[in-house]
Tab-separated table of C-alpha atoms in Angstrom:
chain	number	residue	atom	x	y	z
A	283	MET	CA	31.073	38.472	-50.775
A	284	ASN	CA	30.888	40.636	-53.871
A	285	GLY	CA	34.061	42.272	-55.158
A	286	PRO	CA	34.445	45.876	-56.342
A	287	ALA	CA	32.397	47.060	-59.310
A	288	PRO	CA	34.299	46.601	-62.583
A	289	VAL	CA	36.048	49.553	-64.133
A	290	LEU	CA	35.199	48.121	-67.557
A	291	ASP	CA	32.310	45.785	-68.370
A	292	VAL	CA	31.910	44.526	-71.944
A	293	VAL	CA	28.854	42.377	-72.703
A	294	ASP	CA	28.197	40.518	-75.990
A	295	LEU	CA	30.013	43.165	-78.042
A	296	VAL	CA	29.450	43.024	-81.800
A	297	ALA	CA	31.275	45.239	-84.315
A	298	GLU	CA	30.732	45.216	-88.069
A	299	PHE	CA	32.131	46.753	-91.242
A	300	PRO	CA	29.976	47.327	-94.333
A	301	MET	CA	30.907	45.255	-97.373
A	302	GLY	CA	29.072	45.420	-100.678
A	303	HIS	CA	25.357	45.161	-99.922
A	304	GLY	CA	25.917	43.581	-96.523
A	305	HIS	CA	28.366	43.643	-93.653
A	306	VAL	CA	31.227	41.675	-92.145
A	307	THR	CA	31.310	40.894	-88.434
A	308	VAL	CA	34.781	41.441	-86.982
A	309	VAL	CA	33.906	41.269	-83.276
A	310	ASP	CA	31.293	38.652	-82.515
A	311	GLY	CA	29.765	38.486	-79.031
A	312	VAL	CA	32.830	39.308	-76.930
A	313	SER	CA	32.312	39.684	-73.166
A	314	PHE	CA	34.732	40.439	-70.333
A	315	SER	CA	35.146	42.741	-67.359
A	316	VAL	CA	38.097	44.233	-65.500
A	317	ALA	CA	38.043	45.200	-61.827
A	318	PRO	CA	40.179	47.977	-60.301
A	319	GLY	CA	43.797	46.827	-60.127
A	320	ALA	CA	43.109	43.745	-62.252
A	321	SER	CA	44.365	42.899	-65.726
A	322	VAL	CA	42.944	41.023	-68.692
A	323	GLY	CA	45.011	39.876	-71.668
A	324	LEU	CA	43.586	39.532	-75.178
A	325	VAL	CA	45.709	37.083	-77.147
A	326	GLY	CA	45.592	35.593	-80.620
A	327	GLU	CA	47.188	35.799	-84.045
A	328	SER	CA	47.035	38.899	-86.233
A	329	GLY	CA	43.528	39.139	-87.644
A	330	SER	CA	41.897	37.446	-84.657
A	331	GLY	CA	39.925	40.564	-83.712
A	332	LYS	CA	41.679	41.528	-80.489
A	333	SER	CA	42.806	45.017	-81.574
A	334	ILE	CA	39.414	45.873	-83.093
A	335	THR	CA	37.805	44.749	-79.839
A	336	ALA	CA	40.010	47.155	-77.895
A	337	MET	CA	39.416	50.003	-80.365
A	338	SER	CA	35.662	49.439	-80.119
A	339	VAL	CA	35.838	49.581	-76.326
A	340	VAL	CA	37.590	52.982	-76.308
A	341	GLY	CA	35.470	54.533	-79.080
A	342	MET	CA	38.118	54.352	-81.793
A	343	ILE	CA	36.821	51.665	-84.150
A	344	PRO	CA	38.126	52.633	-87.601
A	345	ALA	CA	35.499	54.109	-89.946
A	346	PRO	CA	33.242	52.856	-91.434
A	347	GLY	CA	33.115	50.183	-88.741
A	348	ARG	CA	30.533	50.467	-85.980
A	349	ILE	CA	29.246	48.700	-82.895
A	350	THR	CA	25.986	46.956	-83.763
A	351	GLY	CA	25.325	44.930	-80.639
A	352	GLY	CA	26.155	44.501	-76.979
A	353	SER	CA	27.319	47.142	-74.536
A	354	VAL	CA	30.409	48.783	-73.054
A	355	ARG	CA	30.225	50.288	-69.578
A	356	PHE	CA	33.037	52.305	-68.027
A	357	ARG	CA	32.800	52.868	-64.268
A	358	GLY	CA	29.086	52.132	-64.487
A	359	GLN	CA	28.421	54.544	-67.378
A	360	ASP	CA	27.226	53.218	-70.738
A	361	ILE	CA	29.737	54.468	-73.333
A	362	THR	CA	28.740	52.087	-76.143
A	363	HIS	CA	27.643	54.913	-78.429
A	364	ALA	CA	29.139	57.912	-76.613
A	365	SER	CA	29.983	60.987	-78.672
A	366	GLY	CA	33.475	61.517	-80.034
A	367	LYS	CA	33.917	64.571	-77.791
A	368	SER	CA	33.056	62.730	-74.576
A	369	MET	CA	35.246	59.768	-75.527
A	370	ARG	CA	38.215	62.035	-76.260
A	371	ALA	CA	37.816	63.562	-72.795
A	372	LEU	CA	37.763	60.085	-71.220
A	373	ARG	CA	40.775	58.891	-73.225
A	374	GLY	CA	42.791	61.897	-72.143
A	375	LYS	CA	42.140	61.508	-68.433
A	376	GLU	CA	40.407	58.321	-67.304
A	377	ILE	CA	41.495	55.968	-70.087
A	378	GLY	CA	45.144	55.653	-71.128
A	379	LEU	CA	45.773	54.204	-74.574
A	380	VAL	CA	48.936	52.867	-76.192
A	381	LEU	CA	48.689	51.831	-79.849
A	382	GLN	CA	51.043	49.564	-81.808
A	383	ASP	CA	52.594	52.341	-83.918
A	384	PRO	CA	53.940	55.096	-81.639
A	385	MET	CA	54.519	57.525	-84.533
A	386	THR	CA	50.774	57.822	-85.141
A	387	ALA	CA	50.294	59.046	-81.571
A	388	LEU	CA	53.069	61.685	-81.588
A	389	ASN	CA	53.151	65.071	-83.318
A	390	PRO	CA	56.269	64.863	-85.533
A	391	VAL	CA	56.865	68.661	-85.490
A	392	GLN	CA	56.610	69.107	-81.712
A	393	ARG	CA	59.236	68.155	-79.145
A	394	ILE	CA	58.258	65.201	-76.969
A	395	GLY	CA	58.392	67.055	-73.645
A	396	PRO	CA	55.700	69.595	-74.500
A	397	GLN	CA	53.496	66.766	-75.784
A	398	ILE	CA	53.618	65.074	-72.375
A	399	VAL	CA	53.172	68.425	-70.606
A	400	GLU	CA	50.087	69.151	-72.714
A	401	ALA	CA	48.564	65.778	-71.775
A	402	ILE	CA	49.103	66.564	-68.067
A	403	ARG	CA	47.883	70.184	-68.067
A	404	GLU	CA	44.795	69.366	-70.136
A	405	HIS	CA	43.394	67.432	-67.186
A	406	GLN	CA	45.278	68.607	-64.088
A	407	ASP	CA	45.547	71.984	-62.377
A	408	VAL	CA	49.325	72.132	-62.402
A	409	SER	CA	51.894	74.703	-63.519
A	410	ARG	CA	53.897	74.243	-66.702
A	411	SER	CA	57.074	73.734	-64.682
A	412	GLY	CA	55.333	71.178	-62.456
A	413	ALA	CA	54.043	69.296	-65.487
A	414	ALA	CA	57.509	69.389	-67.054
A	415	ALA	CA	59.038	67.905	-63.894
A	416	ARG	CA	56.422	65.139	-63.949
A	417	ALA	CA	57.155	64.487	-67.648
A	418	VAL	CA	60.894	64.119	-66.996
A	419	GLU	CA	60.129	61.820	-64.059
A	420	LEU	CA	57.948	59.599	-66.275
A	421	LEU	CA	60.609	59.409	-68.988
A	422	GLY	CA	63.144	58.314	-66.390
A	423	GLN	CA	60.790	55.711	-64.920
A	424	LEU	CA	60.291	54.289	-68.403
A	425	GLY	CA	64.013	53.744	-68.842
A	426	ILE	CA	64.847	56.606	-71.215
A	427	PRO	CA	68.454	57.685	-70.569
A	428	SER	CA	69.165	61.376	-69.930
A	429	PRO	CA	65.446	62.217	-69.661
A	430	GLU	CA	66.089	65.959	-69.170
A	431	ARG	CA	67.839	66.054	-72.553
A	432	ARG	CA	65.367	63.764	-74.315
A	433	PHE	CA	62.556	66.037	-73.109
A	434	HIS	CA	63.678	68.514	-75.799
A	435	GLU	CA	64.040	66.019	-78.678
A	436	TYR	CA	61.735	65.642	-81.666
A	437	PRO	CA	60.153	62.186	-82.197
A	438	HIS	CA	62.219	61.411	-85.299
A	439	ARG	CA	65.416	61.743	-83.235
A	440	LEU	CA	64.384	58.824	-81.028
A	441	SER	CA	64.492	55.112	-81.709
A	442	GLY	CA	61.250	53.188	-82.166
A	443	GLY	CA	61.550	51.768	-78.679
A	444	MET	CA	62.061	55.215	-77.148
A	445	ARG	CA	59.072	56.607	-79.052
A	446	GLN	CA	56.965	53.785	-77.663
A	447	ARG	CA	58.042	54.713	-74.150
A	448	VAL	CA	57.089	58.357	-74.796
A	449	VAL	CA	53.600	57.230	-75.813
A	450	LEU	CA	53.450	55.196	-72.604
A	451	ALA	CA	54.454	58.295	-70.634
A	452	ILE	CA	51.539	60.226	-72.178
A	453	ALA	CA	49.141	57.350	-71.425
A	454	LEU	CA	50.300	57.160	-67.793
A	455	ALA	CA	50.546	60.903	-67.192
A	456	ASN	CA	47.167	61.256	-65.458
A	457	ASP	CA	47.096	57.961	-63.517
A	458	PRO	CA	44.184	56.566	-65.586
A	459	SER	CA	41.491	54.252	-64.201
A	460	LEU	CA	41.844	52.062	-67.297
A	461	LEU	CA	44.948	51.431	-69.383
A	462	VAL	CA	44.551	49.788	-72.803
A	463	LEU	CA	47.870	48.540	-74.187
A	464	ASP	CA	48.232	47.176	-77.727
A	465	GLU	CA	51.530	45.249	-77.924
A	466	PRO	CA	53.274	47.710	-75.559
A	467	THR	CA	56.624	45.901	-75.470
A	468	THR	CA	57.072	45.311	-79.212
A	469	ALA	CA	60.578	46.263	-80.449
A	470	LEU	CA	61.880	46.753	-76.909
A	471	ASP	CA	64.845	44.865	-75.494
A	472	VAL	CA	64.364	42.525	-72.553
A	473	THR	CA	65.650	44.972	-69.942
A	474	VAL	CA	63.373	47.821	-71.047
A	475	GLN	CA	60.444	45.404	-71.396
A	476	ALA	CA	60.944	44.368	-67.762
A	477	GLN	CA	61.030	48.034	-66.672
A	478	ILE	CA	57.755	48.766	-68.448
A	479	LEU	CA	56.010	45.676	-67.083
A	480	ASP	CA	57.186	46.595	-63.567
A	481	LEU	CA	55.786	50.122	-64.026
A	482	ILE	CA	52.445	48.726	-65.210
A	483	LYS	CA	52.261	46.440	-62.174
A	484	GLU	CA	53.199	49.330	-59.871
A	485	LEU	CA	50.416	51.456	-61.372
A	486	ARG	CA	47.903	48.666	-60.707
A	487	THR	CA	48.953	48.528	-57.069
A	488	ARG	CA	49.366	52.254	-56.373
A	489	VAL	CA	46.412	53.694	-58.290
A	490	GLY	CA	44.202	50.642	-58.832
A	491	THR	CA	44.389	51.005	-62.596
A	492	ALA	CA	42.597	48.295	-64.577
A	493	ILE	CA	44.611	46.894	-67.497
A	494	VAL	CA	43.531	45.529	-70.877
A	495	LEU	CA	46.627	44.128	-72.581
A	496	ILE	CA	46.671	43.024	-76.217
A	497	THR	CA	49.627	40.802	-76.958
A	498	HIS	CA	50.899	37.709	-78.724
A	499	ASP	CA	53.663	37.270	-76.132
A	500	VAL	CA	52.782	34.494	-73.672
A	501	GLY	CA	55.633	35.618	-71.408
A	502	VAL	CA	54.005	39.037	-71.015
A	503	VAL	CA	50.658	37.373	-70.274
A	504	ALA	CA	52.250	35.264	-67.548
A	505	GLU	CA	53.949	38.333	-66.072
A	506	VAL	CA	51.057	40.795	-66.037
A	507	CYS	CA	47.626	39.228	-66.594
A	508	ASP	CA	45.140	37.828	-64.088
A	509	ASP	CA	42.747	36.567	-66.778
A	510	VAL	CA	43.324	35.701	-70.424
A	511	ILE	CA	40.920	35.821	-73.359
A	512	VAL	CA	41.980	33.826	-76.418
A	513	MET	CA	40.400	35.259	-79.572
A	514	TYR	CA	40.014	33.877	-83.076
A	515	GLY	CA	37.788	35.036	-85.907
A	516	GLY	CA	36.412	37.834	-83.753
A	517	ARG	CA	35.145	35.403	-81.102
A	518	VAL	CA	36.287	34.287	-77.661
A	519	MET	CA	37.635	30.744	-77.941
A	520	GLU	CA	38.695	30.419	-74.312
A	521	HIS	CA	38.571	32.650	-71.218
A	522	ALA	CA	40.349	31.599	-68.052
A	523	PRO	CA	42.553	32.708	-65.160
A	524	ALA	CA	46.073	33.040	-66.558
A	525	SER	CA	47.548	30.329	-64.341
A	526	LEU	CA	44.926	27.785	-65.433
A	527	LEU	CA	45.118	28.638	-69.109
A	528	LEU	CA	48.901	28.471	-69.274
A	529	ALA	CA	49.063	25.193	-67.323
A	530	ASP	CA	46.066	23.397	-68.820
A	531	PRO	CA	44.633	24.935	-72.018
A	532	LEU	CA	41.343	23.438	-73.240
A	533	HIS	CA	40.647	24.806	-76.723
A	534	PRO	CA	42.637	23.281	-79.623
A	535	TYR	CA	43.542	26.812	-80.766
A	536	THR	CA	44.913	27.746	-77.328
A	537	ILE	CA	46.862	24.480	-77.219
A	538	GLY	CA	48.334	25.290	-80.634
A	539	LEU	CA	49.277	28.837	-79.632
A	540	LEU	CA	51.037	27.731	-76.459
A	541	GLY	CA	52.714	24.824	-78.256
A	542	SER	CA	54.323	27.197	-80.746
A	543	VAL	CA	56.086	29.208	-78.016
A	544	PRO	CA	59.735	28.281	-77.362
A	545	SER	CA	60.775	27.455	-73.813
A	546	ALA	CA	63.813	26.127	-71.980
A	547	GLY	CA	62.396	22.612	-72.231
A	548	THR	CA	62.037	22.786	-76.025
A	549	LYS	CA	65.634	23.765	-76.807
A	550	GLY	CA	66.771	21.951	-79.935
A	551	GLU	CA	63.278	20.665	-80.665
A	552	LYS	CA	61.125	21.667	-83.611
A	553	LEU	CA	58.329	23.960	-82.451
A	554	ALA	CA	54.726	22.990	-83.093
A	555	THR	CA	52.859	25.074	-85.664
A	556	ILE	CA	49.226	25.707	-86.544
A	557	PRO	CA	48.727	25.009	-90.260
A	558	GLY	CA	47.230	27.717	-92.440
A	559	ALA	CA	46.389	31.294	-91.491
A	560	VAL	CA	43.533	33.263	-89.976
A	561	PRO	CA	40.945	33.668	-92.774
A	562	SER	CA	39.420	36.983	-93.777
A	563	PRO	CA	36.372	37.998	-91.711
A	564	ALA	CA	34.411	37.781	-94.962
A	565	ASP	CA	35.440	34.159	-95.455
A	566	MET	CA	35.133	32.560	-92.022
A	567	PRO	CA	34.104	28.886	-91.888
A	568	ARG	CA	30.594	28.070	-90.789
A	569	GLY	CA	30.173	27.131	-87.147
A	570	CYS	CA	33.527	27.255	-85.383
A	571	PRO	CA	35.851	29.772	-87.088
A	572	PHE	CA	38.891	27.602	-86.278
A	573	SER	CA	37.459	24.444	-87.857
A	574	ASN	CA	39.448	24.617	-91.124
A	575	ARG	CA	42.754	24.587	-89.182
A	576	CYS	CA	41.835	22.294	-86.283
A	577	LYS	CA	43.198	18.745	-86.089
A	578	ASN	CA	40.198	17.769	-83.930
A	579	VAL	CA	37.585	18.955	-86.442
A	580	MET	CA	34.369	16.931	-86.712
A	581	THR	CA	31.032	17.267	-88.494
A	582	LYS	CA	29.509	18.969	-85.458
A	583	CYS	CA	31.942	21.863	-85.920
A	584	GLU	CA	29.820	23.143	-88.819
A	585	GLU	CA	27.485	24.418	-86.107
A	586	ARG	CA	28.411	27.249	-83.754
A	587	PRO	CA	29.819	25.642	-80.590
A	588	PRO	CA	28.270	26.336	-77.194
A	589	VAL	CA	30.132	28.225	-74.483
A	590	VAL	CA	30.927	25.802	-71.668
A	591	GLN	CA	31.459	27.498	-68.308
A	592	PHE	CA	33.335	25.534	-65.647
A	593	PRO	CA	33.181	26.094	-61.878
A	594	ASP	CA	36.897	26.965	-61.734
A	595	GLY	CA	36.220	30.227	-63.615
A	596	ARG	CA	37.172	29.205	-67.123
A	597	SER	CA	34.994	28.976	-70.221
A	598	VAL	CA	35.596	27.482	-73.659
A	599	ALA	CA	33.672	27.561	-76.937
A	600	CYS	CA	34.343	24.131	-78.407
A	601	TRP	CA	32.312	21.025	-79.276
A	602	LEU	CA	34.994	18.864	-77.638
A	603	HIS	CA	33.648	20.210	-74.348
A	604	GLY	CA	30.047	20.638	-75.456
A	605	ASP	CA	28.773	17.821	-73.239
A	606	ALA	CA	29.657	18.981	-69.748
A	607	ALA	CA	26.987	16.875	-68.046
A	608	GLY	CA	29.639	14.878	-66.204
A	609	VAL	CA	31.352	17.949	-64.763
A	610	PRO	CA	29.785	19.096	-61.471
A	611	GLY	CA	28.833	22.764	-61.599
A	612	ALA	CA	29.517	23.176	-65.332
A	613	ALA	CA	26.997	25.088	-67.459
A	614	VAL	CA	26.510	24.971	-71.235
A	615	ARG	CA	25.289	28.130	-72.942
A	616	HIS	CA	24.243	27.928	-76.585
A	617	VAL	CA	24.854	31.153	-78.515
């Protein structure tokens, strides 16, 4: 039996930036979809391409970058190369967006309440007083103390964590079909983080909002995400249901990421680390982008690894799993 049509469907997305007489590929063949009420996490180190992937999806890839391949469909509509005007209308109503730096999303010379009210009234037929009541309600739900008073504050009078919650309030104001969150719990204490994650989960259940969550926090992934995409060098290294990926990672990069996360069982032990750093997109190794940091590297890794798709719903791009002939139902796709 087929499930509901995806809210977001991304197929073989490629994004490039011009450099000199050529170009640099920063998103390289990324595919995923999100159904109503479902959530997908994009994880990886800084520079892995996850934020640029999200910005490309919502029509905000920084200039002079551009999408040069693949497609993005939102609720069945191709928005790959939609105009700026139509994308702004979608982002205000159907797509909620929370960026890493909340100050870039807030007008510093306008009080926060009217900014939330404006976001509501732009897309809903509601009175100013009704929108103001909804804004105060959202601020309270997001854990801001004395929301009626904070409604009248300017952004610079709030802490970084409070500003982030105001941006979340704007993103949630119109019950969007898709919510794209870039590190939404950064700089927030554990209690407030739990409140925000609970609100996100409630929105999924009540409205059927689809979630794309960009994070480096494995705890947040475990709490919120159904599926996880591990990115490196602009490519998908591994894609799997969250429970499978966290319990049994396949790609050496995923194993390294999870091994570097502290847990109750590692108290007093030295955490594992991945040597080196993510290289510049202009200086990626040939073949597998992770090969110059991988302890399992072999000569074959100078060629681009195939994507191995397993019957349990996971896929991995790695030569360690390139021969899946002995796995019933597995398929190998060379890209």
